mmCIF file of C-alpha atoms in Angstrom:
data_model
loop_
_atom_site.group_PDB
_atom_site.id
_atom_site.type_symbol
_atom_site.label_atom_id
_atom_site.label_comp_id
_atom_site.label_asym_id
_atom_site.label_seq_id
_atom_site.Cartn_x
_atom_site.Cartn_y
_atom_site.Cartn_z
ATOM 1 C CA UNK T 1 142.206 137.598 82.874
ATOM 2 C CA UNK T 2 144.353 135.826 79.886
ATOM 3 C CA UNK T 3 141.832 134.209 77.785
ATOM 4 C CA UNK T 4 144.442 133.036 74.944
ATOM 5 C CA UNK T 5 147.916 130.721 75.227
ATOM 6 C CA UNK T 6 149.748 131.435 72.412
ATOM 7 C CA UNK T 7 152.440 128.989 71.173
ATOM 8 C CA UNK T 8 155.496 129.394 70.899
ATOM 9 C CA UNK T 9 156.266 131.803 73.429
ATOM 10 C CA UNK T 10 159.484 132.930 71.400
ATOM 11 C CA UNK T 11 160.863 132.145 68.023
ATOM 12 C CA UNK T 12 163.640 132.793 65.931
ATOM 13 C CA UNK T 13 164.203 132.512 62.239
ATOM 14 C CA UNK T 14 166.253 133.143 59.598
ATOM 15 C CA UNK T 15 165.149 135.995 57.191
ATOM 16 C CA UNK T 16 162.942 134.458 53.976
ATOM 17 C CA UNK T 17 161.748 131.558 56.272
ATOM 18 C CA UNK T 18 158.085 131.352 57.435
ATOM 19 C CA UNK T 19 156.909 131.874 61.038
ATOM 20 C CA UNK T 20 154.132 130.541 62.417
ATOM 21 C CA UNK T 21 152.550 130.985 66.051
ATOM 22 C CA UNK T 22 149.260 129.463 67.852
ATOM 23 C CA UNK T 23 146.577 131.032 69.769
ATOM 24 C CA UNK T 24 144.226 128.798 71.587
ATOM 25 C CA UNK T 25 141.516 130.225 73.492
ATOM 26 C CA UNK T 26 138.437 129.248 75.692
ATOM 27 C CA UNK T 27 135.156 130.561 75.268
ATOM 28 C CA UNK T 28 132.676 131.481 72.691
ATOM 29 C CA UNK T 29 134.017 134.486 70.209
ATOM 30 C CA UNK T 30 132.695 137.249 67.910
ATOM 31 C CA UNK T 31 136.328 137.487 66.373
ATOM 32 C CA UNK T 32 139.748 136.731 67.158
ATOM 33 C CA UNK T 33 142.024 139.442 65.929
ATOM 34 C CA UNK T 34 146.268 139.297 65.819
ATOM 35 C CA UNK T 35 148.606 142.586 66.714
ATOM 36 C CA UNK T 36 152.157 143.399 66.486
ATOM 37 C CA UNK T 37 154.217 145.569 68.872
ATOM 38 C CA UNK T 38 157.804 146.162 68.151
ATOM 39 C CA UNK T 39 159.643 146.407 71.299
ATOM 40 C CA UNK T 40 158.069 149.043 74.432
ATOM 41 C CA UNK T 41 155.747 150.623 71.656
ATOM 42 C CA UNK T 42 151.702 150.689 70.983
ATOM 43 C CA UNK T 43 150.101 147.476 69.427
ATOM 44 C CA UNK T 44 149.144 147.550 65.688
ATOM 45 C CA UNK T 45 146.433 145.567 64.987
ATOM 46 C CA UNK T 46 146.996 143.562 61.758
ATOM 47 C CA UNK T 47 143.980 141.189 60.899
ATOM 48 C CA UNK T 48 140.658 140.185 62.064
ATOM 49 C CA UNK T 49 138.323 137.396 61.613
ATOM 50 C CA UNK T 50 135.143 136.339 62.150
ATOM 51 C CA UNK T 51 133.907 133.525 64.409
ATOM 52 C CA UNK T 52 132.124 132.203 60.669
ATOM 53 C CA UNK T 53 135.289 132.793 58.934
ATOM 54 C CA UNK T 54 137.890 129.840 58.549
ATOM 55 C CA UNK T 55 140.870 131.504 56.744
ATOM 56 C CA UNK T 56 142.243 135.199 55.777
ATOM 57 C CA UNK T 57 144.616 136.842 54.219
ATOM 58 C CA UNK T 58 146.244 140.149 54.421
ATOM 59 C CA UNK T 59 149.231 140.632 52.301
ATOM 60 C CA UNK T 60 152.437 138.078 53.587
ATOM 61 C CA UNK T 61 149.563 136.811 56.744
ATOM 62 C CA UNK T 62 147.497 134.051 56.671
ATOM 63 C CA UNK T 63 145.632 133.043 59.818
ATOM 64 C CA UNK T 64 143.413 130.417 60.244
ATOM 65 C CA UNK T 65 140.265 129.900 62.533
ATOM 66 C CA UNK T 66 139.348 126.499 64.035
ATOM 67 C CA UNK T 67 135.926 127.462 66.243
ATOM 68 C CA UNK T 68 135.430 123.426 67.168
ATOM 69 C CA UNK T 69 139.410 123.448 68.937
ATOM 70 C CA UNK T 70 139.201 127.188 69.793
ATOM 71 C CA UNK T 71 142.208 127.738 68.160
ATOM 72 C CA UNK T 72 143.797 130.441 65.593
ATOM 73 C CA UNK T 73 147.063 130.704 63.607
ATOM 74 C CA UNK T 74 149.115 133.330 62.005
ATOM 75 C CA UNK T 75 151.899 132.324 59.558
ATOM 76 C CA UNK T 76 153.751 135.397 58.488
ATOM 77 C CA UNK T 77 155.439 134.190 54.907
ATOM 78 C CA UNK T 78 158.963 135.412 53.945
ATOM 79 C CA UNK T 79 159.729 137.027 56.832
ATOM 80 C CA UNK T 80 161.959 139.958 57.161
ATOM 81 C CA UNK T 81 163.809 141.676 59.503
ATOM 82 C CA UNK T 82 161.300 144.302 59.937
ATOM 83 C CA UNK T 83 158.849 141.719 61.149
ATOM 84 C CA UNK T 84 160.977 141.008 64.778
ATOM 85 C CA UNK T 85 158.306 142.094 67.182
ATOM 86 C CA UNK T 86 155.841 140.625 69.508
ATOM 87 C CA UNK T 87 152.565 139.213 68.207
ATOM 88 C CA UNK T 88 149.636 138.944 70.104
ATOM 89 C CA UNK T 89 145.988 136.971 69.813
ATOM 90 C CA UNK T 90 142.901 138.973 71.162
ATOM 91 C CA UNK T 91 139.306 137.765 71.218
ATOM 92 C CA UNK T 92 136.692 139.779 71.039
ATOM 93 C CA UNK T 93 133.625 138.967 72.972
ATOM 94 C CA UNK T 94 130.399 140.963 72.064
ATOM 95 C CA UNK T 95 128.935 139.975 75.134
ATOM 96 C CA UNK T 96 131.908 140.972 77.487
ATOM 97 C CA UNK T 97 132.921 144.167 74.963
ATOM 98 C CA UNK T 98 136.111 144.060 75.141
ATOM 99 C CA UNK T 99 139.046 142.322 74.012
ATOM 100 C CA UNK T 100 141.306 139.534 75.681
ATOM 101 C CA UNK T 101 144.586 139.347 74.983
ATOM 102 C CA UNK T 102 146.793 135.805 74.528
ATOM 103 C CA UNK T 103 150.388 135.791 76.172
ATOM 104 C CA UNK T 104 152.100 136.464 72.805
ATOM 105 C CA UNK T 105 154.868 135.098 70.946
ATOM 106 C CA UNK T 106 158.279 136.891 70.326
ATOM 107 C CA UNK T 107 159.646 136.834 67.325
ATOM 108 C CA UNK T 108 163.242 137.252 66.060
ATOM 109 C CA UNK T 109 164.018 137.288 62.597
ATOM 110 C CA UNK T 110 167.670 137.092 61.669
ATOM 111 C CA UNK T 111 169.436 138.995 58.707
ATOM 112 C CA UNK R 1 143.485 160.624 61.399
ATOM 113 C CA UNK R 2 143.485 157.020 62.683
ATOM 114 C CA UNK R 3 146.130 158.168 65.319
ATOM 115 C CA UNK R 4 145.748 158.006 69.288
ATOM 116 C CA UNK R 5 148.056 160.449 71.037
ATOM 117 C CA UNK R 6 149.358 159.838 74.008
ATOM 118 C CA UNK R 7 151.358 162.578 76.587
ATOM 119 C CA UNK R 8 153.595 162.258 78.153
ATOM 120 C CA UNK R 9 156.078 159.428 76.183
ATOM 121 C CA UNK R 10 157.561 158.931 79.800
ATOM 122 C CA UNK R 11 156.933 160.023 83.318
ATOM 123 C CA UNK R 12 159.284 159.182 86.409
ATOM 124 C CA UNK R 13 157.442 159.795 89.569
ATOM 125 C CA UNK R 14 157.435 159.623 93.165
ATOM 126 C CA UNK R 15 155.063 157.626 96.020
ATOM 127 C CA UNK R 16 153.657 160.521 96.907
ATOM 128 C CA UNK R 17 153.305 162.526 93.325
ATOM 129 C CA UNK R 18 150.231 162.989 91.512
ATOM 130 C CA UNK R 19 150.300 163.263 87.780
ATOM 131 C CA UNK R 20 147.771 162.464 84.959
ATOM 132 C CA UNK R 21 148.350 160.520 81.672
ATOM 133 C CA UNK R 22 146.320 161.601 78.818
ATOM 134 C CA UNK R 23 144.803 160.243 75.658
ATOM 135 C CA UNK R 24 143.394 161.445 72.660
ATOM 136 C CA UNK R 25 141.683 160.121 69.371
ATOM 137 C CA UNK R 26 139.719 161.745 66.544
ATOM 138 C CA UNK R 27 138.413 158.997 64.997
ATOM 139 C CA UNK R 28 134.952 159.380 66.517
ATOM 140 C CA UNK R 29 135.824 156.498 68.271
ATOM 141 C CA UNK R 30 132.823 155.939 71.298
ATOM 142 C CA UNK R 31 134.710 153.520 73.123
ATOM 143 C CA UNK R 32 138.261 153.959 74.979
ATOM 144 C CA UNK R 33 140.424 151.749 77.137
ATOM 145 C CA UNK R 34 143.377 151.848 79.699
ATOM 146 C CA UNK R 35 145.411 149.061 79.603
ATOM 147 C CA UNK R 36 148.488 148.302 81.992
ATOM 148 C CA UNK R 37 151.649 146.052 80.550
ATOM 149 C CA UNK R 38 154.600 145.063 82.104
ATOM 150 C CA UNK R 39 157.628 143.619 80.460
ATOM 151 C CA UNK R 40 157.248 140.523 78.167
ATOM 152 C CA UNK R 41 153.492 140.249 79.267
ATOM 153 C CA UNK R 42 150.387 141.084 77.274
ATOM 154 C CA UNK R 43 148.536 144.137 78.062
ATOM 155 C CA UNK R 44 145.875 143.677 81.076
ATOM 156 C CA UNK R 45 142.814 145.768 80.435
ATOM 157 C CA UNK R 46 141.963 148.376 83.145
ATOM 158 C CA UNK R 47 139.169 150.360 82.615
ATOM 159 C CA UNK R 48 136.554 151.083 79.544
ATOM 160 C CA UNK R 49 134.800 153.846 78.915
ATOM 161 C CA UNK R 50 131.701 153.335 76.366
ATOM 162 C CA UNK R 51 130.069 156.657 75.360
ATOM 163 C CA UNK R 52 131.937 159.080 77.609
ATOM 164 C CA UNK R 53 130.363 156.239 80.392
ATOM 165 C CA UNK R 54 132.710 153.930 82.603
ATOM 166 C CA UNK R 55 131.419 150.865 82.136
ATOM 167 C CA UNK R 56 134.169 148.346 82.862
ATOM 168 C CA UNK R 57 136.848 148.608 85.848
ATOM 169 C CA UNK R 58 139.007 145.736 86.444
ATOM 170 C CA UNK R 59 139.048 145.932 90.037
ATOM 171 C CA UNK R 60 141.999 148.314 89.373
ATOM 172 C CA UNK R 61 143.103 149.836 93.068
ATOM 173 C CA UNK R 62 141.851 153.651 93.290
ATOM 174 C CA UNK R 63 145.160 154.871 93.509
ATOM 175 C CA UNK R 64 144.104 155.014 89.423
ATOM 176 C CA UNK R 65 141.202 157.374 88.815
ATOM 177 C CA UNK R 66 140.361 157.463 85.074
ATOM 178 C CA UNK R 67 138.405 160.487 83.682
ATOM 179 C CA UNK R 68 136.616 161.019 80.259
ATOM 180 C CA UNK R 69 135.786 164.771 79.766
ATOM 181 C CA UNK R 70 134.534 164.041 76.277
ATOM 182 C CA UNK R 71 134.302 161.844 73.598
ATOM 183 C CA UNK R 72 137.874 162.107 72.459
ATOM 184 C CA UNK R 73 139.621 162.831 75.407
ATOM 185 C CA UNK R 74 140.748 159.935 78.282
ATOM 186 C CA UNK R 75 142.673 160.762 81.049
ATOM 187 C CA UNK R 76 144.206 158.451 83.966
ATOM 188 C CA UNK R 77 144.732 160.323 87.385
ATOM 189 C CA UNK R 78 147.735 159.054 89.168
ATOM 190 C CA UNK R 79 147.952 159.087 92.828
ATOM 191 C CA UNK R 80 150.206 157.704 95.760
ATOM 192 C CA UNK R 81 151.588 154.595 93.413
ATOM 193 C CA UNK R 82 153.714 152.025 94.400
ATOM 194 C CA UNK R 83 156.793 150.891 92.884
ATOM 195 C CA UNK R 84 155.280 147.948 91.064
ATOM 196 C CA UNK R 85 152.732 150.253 89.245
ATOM 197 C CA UNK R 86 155.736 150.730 86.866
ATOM 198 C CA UNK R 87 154.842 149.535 83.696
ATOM 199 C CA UNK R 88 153.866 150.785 79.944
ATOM 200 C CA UNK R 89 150.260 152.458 79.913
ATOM 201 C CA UNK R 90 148.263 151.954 76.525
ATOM 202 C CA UNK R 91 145.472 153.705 75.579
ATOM 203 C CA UNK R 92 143.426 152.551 72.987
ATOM 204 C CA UNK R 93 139.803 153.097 71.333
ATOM 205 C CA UNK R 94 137.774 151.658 69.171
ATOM 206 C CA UNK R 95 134.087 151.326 67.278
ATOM 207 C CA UNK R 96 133.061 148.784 70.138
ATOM 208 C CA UNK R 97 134.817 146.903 72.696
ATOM 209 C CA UNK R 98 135.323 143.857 70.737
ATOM 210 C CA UNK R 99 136.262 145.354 67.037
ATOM 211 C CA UNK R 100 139.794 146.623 65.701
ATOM 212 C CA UNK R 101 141.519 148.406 68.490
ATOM 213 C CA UNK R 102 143.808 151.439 68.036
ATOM 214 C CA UNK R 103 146.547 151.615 70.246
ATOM 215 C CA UNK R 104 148.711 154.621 71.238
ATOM 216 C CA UNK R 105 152.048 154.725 71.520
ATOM 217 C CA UNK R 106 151.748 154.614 75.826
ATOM 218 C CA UNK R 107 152.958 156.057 78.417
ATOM 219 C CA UNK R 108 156.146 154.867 80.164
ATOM 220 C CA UNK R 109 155.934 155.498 83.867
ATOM 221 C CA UNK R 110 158.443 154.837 86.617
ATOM 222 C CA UNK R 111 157.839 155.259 90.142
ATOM 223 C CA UNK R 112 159.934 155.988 92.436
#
């Protein structure tokens, strides 16, 4: 079962700009973790945090953790091109072990 | 070698075919996972195997018979599938169910 919405579904920017997508979820977490997959390919997985943790960074990502709304973000800064994919939420539940997965959010990003 | 392999890329087969997909990691990995995805969707887990031991099935229909011969090894049996059983098939594994997953690059089956 889908655990996560993520929000927006799709977006589309203009290379340089920001992007930023939503992942709201609904029960208790370990860790919420974000992936890419570029188009019919395997996910990547690009950053985890913690259920203490409230923000981290990993090169151009930032996501942020809000426990008390059950809600993440990633903002991916100065996008490029090479960042058009789909990005998905998962939450990982030490009690269920295993991973959920949000909807995703599709991302275009213009030349 | 964080790489999962996955063979074959893509596999066209009919209702009444049987075929296998397999998966394989050499990470030292103890956990592995199916996962099913269809087009614009996230991927839907299937089945986990923790320690060579399935211990989650998703109520997946037995037409899909997963096998772990060892530790870095996963295979999923394929038999009599219908024509919405097309989809991409990701393997992945991982420390434990719920850290950093490592995906393959999936299977992309077609049937027929």
């Amino acid at each position: 079962s889908q655990q996560g919405e993520e929000d927006p579904q799709a977006l589309s920017i203009q290379e340089g700009e920001n992007a930023t997508m939503n992942c709201s979820y609904k029960t208790s977490i370990n860790n919420l973790q974000w992936y890419r997959q570029n188009s019919g390919r395997g996910l990547v997985h690009l950053i985890l945090i913690r259920s203490n943790e409230r923000e981290k960074h990993s090169g151009r990502l930032r996501v942020t953790l809000d426990t008390s709304k059950k809600s993440s973000s990633l903002l991916i800064t100065a996008s490029r091109a090479a960042d058009t994919a789909s990005y998905f939420c998962a939450t990982g539940e030490a009690a269920g072990n295993k991973l959920t997965f949000g909807g995703g959010t599709r991302v275009l990003v213009k030349p | 070698d964080t790489e999962v392999t996955q063979t074959p890329k893509h596999l066209v087969m009919g209702m009444t075919n049987k075929k296998s997909l397999k998966c394989e990691q050499h990470m030292g990995h103890r956990a592995m996972y199916w996962y099913k995805q269809k087009a614009k969707k996230p991927p839907e887990l299937m089945f986990v195997y923790s320690y060579e031991k399935l211990s989650i099935n998703e109520s997946v229909p037995s037409r899909f018979s997963p096998e772990c011969p060892n530790s870095s090894l996963l295979n999923l049996h394929l038999h009599a599938l219908q024509p919405e059983d097309s989809a991409l098939y990701l393997c992945a594994s991982s420390q434990q169910g719920y850290h950093e997953q490592y995906f393959g690059p999936g299977t992309r089956l077609t049937v027929t």
